[in-house]
């Protein structure tokens, strides 16, 4: 059995920030990351980030991952365990995890869960065929392993992820037949949309995918127009000659561990689905468990890093460490996070959090 | 298929790793997962359970890419690193335990 003041589950931007914030005040941290390397979603983001200046806006995601990773790996208070998947959280403060082929336990006083999110599925005929991927998978294949998912792609979803991954496909030399989105407007930032349009990729709004065609893998796709009530308009079916369908229809928080630990959950669509109820200190209904990043509400890497810092500081504060300036530091991070969400783009999150608070 | 040229990323030539897929000898590269090596060889059908299945999330979240590797069923090939000489098979149904090669 290992012992640690604080266990952090997940080594993405949120988890790394939590570990660094707590270690900065002398707390001994055990960081569990199931992958062989730290970084979470950032390790495949080749584009320059939007978001907050203080959280590296304008820097490519992969570079942000490097910066955080170097800080975490050189911090002597952080026991960084890669290839370690957290499996369970028990009432007595034991967290179990799988490391290689071994089953291990760590006893903690405080826990930060920063497990990120998983991609949403969409219901259509043939959605289980090989060649239908989540956008994150396409990014992983291309940007991490240098392998192409196919030759010609239909992208479903015109949010930021759909637009960015489309651009990354073009950069890798893959053709994109079209981007379809059921909504009547583009969800992502217009800078990203203009970029792909300039490359000649049509963005078809009020349009959805009806079927992926093929017997052993995708050999085509059928798209169809929708009316203002999202009903398919008969006779508008169109067959596209593609070998790959890429879905970027949103993420849902990975919260199984929190549920298992008995944290109160609530269904709030604006935050990505079932989310752990938490306060502005990122504390859940279990006073020893904190959350951060996409696991707490699906947002972006800038907010994930700020939430991570708040969660790490809150865990340290609740352990009663006498550390100068820690309360002020947390207040500053909370103010920064509020400022990040102040604009139009943050309205959805603000509304979701308001629902959670009452 | 592998990316030939990329404006931002640089894929250095890496050591080749031989492995077997359905009895056929293929090569992947050092750093590949089993799934990325198969995709580089244009193989996308990884499992068959009533219907063909392939890679979906690539980060070990979903259970779409389970294959039989060295006799061990239910290996998530999207996160399992490729090693020389691995014997990789399309998994039919749920797979059976107890066939592991020692
Ligand atoms: C295509 C795309 C483009 C994006 N572009 C931007 C952008 O331009 N700007 C921006 O701010 N954001 C962007 N984002 C969003 C950003 O990447 C995420 O919001 C951010 O990575 C969330 O951080 P996180 O730490 O909460 O989760 P993640 O980065 O998902 O990290 C979670 C980590 O937890 C690990 N984990 C999960 N379960 C376990 C377990 N049981 N045990 C151990 N480890 C576990 C995972 O392996 C992972 O490493 C983009 C996302 C995508 C997909």
XYZ file of C-alpha atoms and ligand atoms in Angstrom:
513
model
C 0.000 0.000 0.000
C 1.248 3.469 -0.947
C 0.428 6.596 1.048
C -0.119 10.066 -0.330
C -1.595 13.337 0.950
C -3.195 13.880 -2.417
C -3.952 11.533 -5.294
C -4.697 13.049 -8.690
C -6.362 10.834 -11.294
C -5.635 11.944 -14.869
C -2.515 13.586 -16.284
C -4.118 15.998 -18.748
C -3.899 19.791 -18.386
C -6.331 19.742 -15.432
C -4.621 16.950 -13.490
C -1.106 18.275 -14.095
C -2.160 21.766 -12.957
C -3.765 20.319 -9.821
C -0.628 18.344 -8.957
C 1.621 21.369 -9.507
C -0.576 23.715 -7.471
C -0.670 21.379 -4.469
C 3.009 20.428 -4.668
C 3.778 24.158 -4.767
C 2.576 24.253 -1.166
C 4.530 21.243 0.022
C 1.867 18.597 -0.502
C 3.000 15.106 -1.505
C 1.114 14.100 -4.638
C 0.600 10.807 -6.454
C -0.455 11.373 -10.063
C -2.070 8.454 -11.892
C -2.183 8.559 -15.698
C -3.366 5.553 -17.660
C -1.409 6.462 -20.803
C 2.353 6.010 -21.154
C 2.821 9.773 -21.285
C 1.304 12.835 -19.656
C -0.619 15.495 -21.573
C -4.161 14.216 -22.112
C -5.877 15.691 -25.149
C -3.134 18.278 -25.577
C -0.587 15.856 -27.002
C -2.370 15.847 -30.371
C -3.377 19.516 -30.663
C -1.106 20.885 -33.385
C -3.022 24.168 -33.690
C -2.394 27.396 -31.816
C -4.695 27.626 -28.832
C -7.482 30.077 -28.230
C -8.312 30.980 -24.661
C -6.550 32.932 -21.981
C -3.202 34.702 -22.323
C -2.083 33.451 -18.902
C -2.874 29.902 -20.030
C -0.708 29.981 -23.148
C -3.194 31.237 -25.788
C -1.446 31.371 -29.159
C 0.832 28.460 -28.248
C 0.314 25.094 -29.953
C -1.394 22.530 -27.696
C 1.485 20.048 -28.031
C 3.900 22.692 -26.720
C 1.649 23.457 -23.718
C 1.679 19.738 -22.902
C 5.508 19.765 -23.010
C 5.748 22.780 -20.688
C 3.452 21.249 -18.057
C 5.000 17.793 -18.382
C 8.509 19.109 -17.762
C 7.337 20.932 -14.623
C 5.502 17.875 -13.276
C 8.256 15.384 -14.023
C 10.942 17.527 -12.405
C 8.923 18.149 -9.232
C 10.234 15.935 -6.436
C 6.968 16.053 -4.495
C 5.022 14.510 -7.371
C 5.142 10.739 -7.777
C 4.190 10.547 -11.395
C 2.856 7.107 -12.335
C 2.285 6.551 -16.024
C 0.565 3.490 -17.433
C -1.553 3.451 -14.254
C -5.320 3.246 -14.577
C -7.412 4.146 -11.539
C -10.062 1.489 -11.015
C -11.887 2.284 -7.803
C -12.346 4.740 -4.938
C -13.327 3.403 -1.531
C -14.965 4.981 1.547
C -11.796 4.588 3.623
C -9.710 6.693 1.248
C -8.177 3.850 -0.748
C -7.773 4.290 -4.493
C -7.048 1.120 -6.452
C -5.254 1.090 -9.766
C -3.841 -1.199 -12.417
C -0.185 -0.720 -13.304
C 1.000 -2.994 -16.079
C -0.354 -6.347 -14.966
C -0.361 -5.420 -11.281
C -3.224 -4.366 -9.053
C -2.131 -1.705 -6.559
C -3.547 0.504 -3.817
C -2.817 3.991 -2.605
C -4.182 5.532 0.565
C -5.068 9.181 0.195
C -6.323 12.054 2.329
C -7.593 14.078 -0.624
C -8.404 13.207 -4.223
C -8.659 15.232 -7.425
C -10.450 13.513 -10.297
C -9.407 14.945 -13.675
C -10.230 12.102 -16.045
C -11.371 14.247 -18.993
C -14.230 13.340 -21.304
C -15.221 10.783 -23.906
C -16.612 11.386 -27.349
C -20.329 11.215 -27.989
C -21.859 8.803 -30.487
C -24.567 9.609 -32.977
C -27.381 7.282 -34.032
C -27.419 6.412 -37.740
C -27.383 3.279 -39.864
C -23.915 1.737 -40.053
C -22.449 3.837 -37.240
C -20.578 0.755 -35.987
C -18.690 0.146 -39.253
C -14.902 0.307 -39.264
C -14.061 3.708 -40.717
C -16.440 5.630 -38.438
C -14.242 7.431 -35.914
C -14.509 10.004 -33.187
C -12.674 13.199 -34.107
C -10.200 12.637 -31.289
C -9.304 9.231 -32.717
C -8.558 10.733 -36.117
C -6.357 13.330 -34.429
C -4.574 10.673 -32.397
C -3.880 8.509 -35.445
C -2.555 11.411 -37.512
C -0.787 13.668 -35.073
C 0.617 11.105 -32.665
C 1.364 8.166 -34.946
C 1.594 9.807 -38.377
C -1.017 7.441 -39.814
C -3.971 8.423 -42.002
C -7.488 7.230 -41.141
C -8.539 7.051 -44.819
C -8.411 8.960 -48.093
C -11.648 10.917 -48.142
C -13.635 11.984 -45.105
C -17.117 13.191 -44.200
C -16.934 15.339 -41.068
C -20.049 15.424 -38.886
C -20.245 18.495 -36.636
C -19.143 22.072 -37.289
C -18.066 22.987 -33.783
C -14.457 23.934 -33.050
C -13.301 20.338 -32.865
C -14.911 19.432 -36.222
C -13.424 22.505 -37.898
C -9.962 22.064 -36.395
C -9.747 18.352 -37.167
C -10.918 19.059 -40.740
C -8.039 21.480 -41.136
C -5.627 18.952 -39.639
C -6.878 16.305 -42.106
C -6.177 18.690 -44.988
C -2.701 19.396 -43.575
C -2.016 15.648 -43.555
C -3.077 15.360 -47.195
C -6.534 13.806 -46.692
C -9.524 15.076 -48.673
C -12.626 16.217 -46.818
C -15.814 15.909 -48.908
C -17.938 18.085 -46.619
C -18.686 19.122 -43.061
C -22.340 18.628 -42.110
C -24.104 20.018 -39.065
C -27.751 19.689 -38.052
C -27.800 23.227 -36.639
C -28.505 26.233 -38.859
C -25.294 27.971 -37.806
C -21.640 27.114 -37.338
C -20.941 26.315 -33.688
C -17.187 26.890 -33.807
C -15.212 30.100 -34.149
C -15.465 31.765 -37.559
C -11.659 31.963 -37.938
C -11.570 28.175 -38.001
C -14.571 27.964 -40.369
C -13.063 30.464 -42.824
C -9.832 28.503 -42.891
C -11.491 25.286 -44.056
C -13.824 27.095 -46.457
C -10.849 28.778 -48.091
C -9.493 25.281 -48.704
C -12.702 24.462 -50.580
C -14.473 22.301 -47.989
C -18.237 22.991 -48.045
C -19.937 23.436 -44.663
C -23.492 22.105 -45.114
C -25.780 23.404 -42.375
C -29.211 21.963 -41.558
C -27.833 18.653 -42.793
C -27.144 15.345 -41.071
C -25.693 11.925 -41.782
C -28.314 9.213 -42.389
C -26.100 6.211 -43.077
C -22.594 4.933 -43.400
C -22.495 2.463 -46.286
C -20.328 -0.618 -46.737
C -20.075 -4.274 -45.752
C -16.753 -4.637 -43.911
C -15.818 -0.960 -43.735
C -17.076 2.460 -44.803
C -17.407 2.801 -48.587
C -19.742 5.785 -48.703
C -22.180 7.874 -46.715
C -25.676 9.298 -47.153
C -26.432 12.802 -45.960
C -29.845 14.479 -45.822
C -31.270 17.949 -45.259
C -33.296 18.714 -42.140
C -36.235 21.079 -41.682
C -36.388 23.629 -38.871
C -37.700 20.926 -36.492
C -34.737 18.678 -37.319
C -36.929 16.286 -39.327
C -35.293 14.852 -42.458
C -36.695 16.314 -45.687
C -37.691 13.447 -48.027
C -35.983 13.434 -51.392
C -32.925 15.368 -50.230
C -30.733 12.315 -49.608
C -27.336 12.583 -51.207
C -24.665 9.898 -51.498
C -21.076 10.895 -50.853
C -18.083 8.966 -52.052
C -16.050 8.752 -48.830
C -14.177 5.980 -47.000
C -14.220 7.610 -43.573
C -16.809 9.264 -41.338
C -15.511 11.440 -38.539
C -17.862 12.362 -35.669
C -17.351 15.523 -33.689
C -20.680 15.806 -31.965
C -19.573 16.702 -28.495
C -18.026 15.158 -25.421
C -19.414 13.797 -22.189
C -17.527 13.921 -18.877
C -15.822 10.678 -17.783
C -17.363 10.378 -14.358
C -17.696 6.665 -13.569
C -15.163 6.885 -10.727
C -16.957 9.845 -9.147
C -20.261 8.036 -9.353
C -18.666 4.990 -7.777
C -17.360 7.162 -4.943
C -20.893 8.330 -4.240
C -20.447 11.921 -5.409
C -23.733 13.606 -6.190
C -24.319 13.794 -9.957
C -26.659 15.963 -11.973
C -27.723 15.954 -15.613
C -26.928 19.371 -17.071
C -26.802 19.346 -20.899
C -24.974 22.702 -21.070
C -22.064 21.158 -19.147
C -21.902 17.990 -21.265
C -24.382 15.630 -19.568
C -24.059 13.981 -16.147
C -21.637 16.089 -14.121
C -20.445 15.891 -10.509
C -22.064 18.646 -8.461
C -19.279 20.921 -7.230
C -18.758 24.369 -5.722
C -16.448 27.167 -6.885
C -13.573 25.482 -4.978
C -14.091 22.442 -7.240
C -15.171 20.385 -4.223
C -17.763 17.654 -4.798
C -20.478 16.486 -2.407
C -17.771 14.305 -0.800
C -15.611 16.791 1.054
C -12.369 14.872 0.367
C -12.929 14.660 -3.411
C -12.334 17.482 -5.898
C -12.827 17.626 -9.672
C -11.280 19.597 -12.504
C -11.288 19.908 -16.279
C -13.574 18.176 -18.741
C -14.594 15.641 -16.071
C -16.294 18.469 -14.149
C -17.807 20.151 -17.203
C -16.819 19.963 -20.866
C -15.085 23.204 -21.735
C -11.520 23.851 -22.905
C -7.905 23.474 -21.893
C -7.514 27.010 -20.471
C -10.375 26.487 -18.054
C -9.178 22.948 -17.330
C -5.808 24.327 -16.182
C -7.430 26.995 -13.996
C -9.862 24.488 -12.465
C -6.965 22.123 -11.884
C -5.063 24.799 -9.986
C -8.152 25.673 -7.933
C -8.787 21.998 -7.115
C -5.142 21.441 -6.130
C -5.089 24.547 -3.940
C -8.432 23.640 -2.341
C -7.161 20.158 -1.515
C -4.065 21.737 0.088
C -6.163 24.251 2.034
C -8.466 21.514 3.338
C -5.386 19.650 4.587
C -4.688 22.726 6.740
C -1.227 23.411 5.391
C 0.020 26.694 6.812
C 1.213 28.192 3.566
C 1.491 31.908 2.977
C -0.746 33.448 0.367
C -2.557 30.230 -0.539
C -6.066 31.646 -0.024
C -5.247 34.747 -2.090
C -3.759 32.544 -4.782
C -6.953 30.532 -5.005
C -9.101 33.694 -5.110
C -6.977 34.969 -7.996
C -7.478 31.744 -9.972
C -11.238 31.852 -9.322
C -11.354 35.434 -10.627
C -9.342 34.475 -13.726
C -11.713 31.615 -14.459
C -14.735 33.911 -14.137
C -13.072 36.401 -16.494
C -12.449 33.651 -19.054
C -16.151 32.773 -19.007
C -17.352 36.370 -19.082
C -17.918 36.688 -22.844
C -20.587 35.357 -25.230
C -18.793 32.044 -25.649
C -18.913 31.446 -21.900
C -22.672 32.032 -21.608
C -23.558 28.347 -21.983
C -21.151 27.328 -19.207
C -22.312 30.190 -16.970
C -25.937 29.071 -17.379
C -25.023 25.441 -16.738
C -23.137 26.322 -13.567
C -26.070 28.447 -12.388
C -28.348 25.410 -12.793
C -25.884 23.323 -10.790
C -25.746 25.876 -7.972
C -29.490 25.846 -7.198
C -1.096 4.740 -45.052
C 1.462 6.927 -43.374
C 1.676 10.701 -43.613
C 4.372 11.597 -46.117
C 4.699 15.317 -45.502
C 3.297 17.573 -42.821
C 3.589 21.353 -42.398
C 3.929 21.239 -38.593
C 4.840 17.757 -37.487
C 7.997 15.897 -38.265
C 7.807 12.117 -38.332
C 11.357 10.806 -38.114
C 12.023 7.455 -39.728
C 11.737 4.848 -36.988
C 12.887 1.287 -36.540
C 10.660 -1.244 -38.300
C 8.808 -3.768 -36.162
C 7.625 -7.040 -37.693
C 4.393 -8.617 -36.494
C 1.714 -11.037 -37.675
C -1.873 -10.251 -38.540
C -4.113 -13.219 -39.350
C -0.999 -15.242 -40.216
C 0.410 -12.608 -42.549
C 3.710 -10.894 -41.775
C 3.427 -7.089 -41.659
C 5.648 -4.303 -40.411
C 4.909 -1.408 -38.113
C 7.196 1.185 -36.585
C 8.715 1.729 -33.175
C 6.214 3.858 -31.221
C 3.168 2.441 -33.000
C 0.210 1.002 -31.167
C -1.152 -2.199 -32.673
C -4.047 -0.175 -34.107
C -1.849 2.486 -35.726
C 0.382 -0.212 -37.252
C -2.675 -1.978 -38.694
C -4.044 1.292 -40.063
C -0.669 2.033 -41.642
C -1.169 -1.286 -43.458
C -4.697 -0.221 -44.483
C -6.370 -2.697 -42.128
C -9.387 -1.213 -40.386
C -11.574 -4.219 -39.499
C -10.292 -5.344 -36.097
C -13.098 -7.343 -34.541
C -16.185 -9.217 -35.653
C -19.160 -9.643 -33.386
C -22.162 -10.242 -35.628
C -20.938 -7.150 -37.443
C -17.460 -5.866 -38.280
C -15.952 -3.369 -35.846
C -12.969 -1.054 -35.945
C -11.230 1.712 -34.067
C -13.455 4.425 -32.610
C -11.948 6.480 -29.749
C -8.224 5.575 -29.941
C -7.623 6.406 -26.247
C -8.849 3.306 -24.455
C -12.307 4.597 -23.530
C -14.683 2.587 -25.701
C -14.472 -1.155 -26.363
C -14.657 -1.085 -30.138
C -11.113 -2.233 -30.974
C -10.733 -5.386 -28.874
C -8.495 -7.957 -30.583
C -6.759 -11.219 -29.778
C -3.043 -10.610 -29.208
C -0.647 -13.515 -28.539
C -3.673 -15.607 -27.604
C -4.973 -13.034 -25.117
C -8.487 -11.779 -25.940
C -9.989 -8.317 -25.366
C -6.778 -6.343 -25.850
C -7.487 -2.668 -26.526
C -5.210 -2.340 -29.526
C -5.590 1.464 -29.616
C -3.441 1.797 -26.487
C -1.362 -1.410 -26.625
C 2.118 -0.744 -27.989
C 3.322 -2.917 -30.864
C 6.159 -5.319 -30.010
C 8.252 -7.438 -32.375
C 6.698 -10.771 -33.302
C 3.240 -10.084 -31.863
C 0.561 -12.389 -33.198
C -2.555 -10.309 -33.783
C -5.932 -11.770 -34.747
C -9.399 -10.469 -35.487
C -11.434 -11.229 -32.384
C -14.671 -13.095 -33.010
C -17.356 -12.482 -30.403
C -16.296 -12.093 -26.787
C -13.094 -14.116 -27.030
C -12.116 -16.952 -24.695
C -9.634 -16.987 -21.845
C -6.953 -19.569 -21.172
C -5.242 -19.616 -24.556
C -2.419 -17.252 -23.579
C 1.021 -18.113 -24.843
C 3.272 -18.352 -21.821
C -9.842 18.498 -31.523
C -9.795 19.298 -30.240
C -9.381 20.625 -30.299
C -9.298 21.394 -29.123
N -8.875 22.685 -29.207
C -8.763 23.446 -28.087
C -8.259 24.796 -28.129
O -7.896 25.303 -29.201
N -8.190 25.493 -26.960
C -8.571 24.943 -25.774
O -8.472 25.604 -24.737
N -9.042 23.669 -25.705
C -9.150 22.909 -26.821
N -9.623 21.610 -26.747
C -10.120 21.093 -25.476
C -9.039 20.619 -24.546
O -8.148 19.753 -25.212
C -9.685 19.898 -23.378
O -10.704 20.685 -22.844
C -8.664 19.612 -22.277
O -7.653 18.751 -22.760
C -9.330 18.997 -21.050
O -8.339 18.720 -20.091
P -8.540 17.606 -18.986
O -7.249 17.548 -18.242
O -9.779 17.859 -18.257
O -8.794 16.247 -19.784
P -7.881 15.407 -20.791
O -6.952 16.268 -21.558
O -8.825 14.550 -21.554
O -7.010 14.490 -19.806
C -7.580 13.478 -19.015
C -6.509 12.463 -18.703
O -6.987 11.531 -17.747
C -6.552 10.235 -18.091
N -7.457 9.266 -17.472
C -8.783 9.083 -17.716
N -9.283 8.107 -16.939
C -8.255 7.663 -16.169
C -8.137 6.659 -15.147
N -9.193 5.913 -14.751
N -6.933 6.464 -14.559
C -5.853 7.202 -14.943
N -5.906 8.152 -15.889
C -7.088 8.391 -16.497
C -6.575 10.244 -19.598
O -5.749 9.247 -20.148
C -6.087 11.660 -19.915
O -4.694 11.729 -20.074
C -9.689 20.815 -27.898
C -10.106 19.477 -27.837
C -10.144 18.701 -28.991
C -10.576 17.236 -28.907
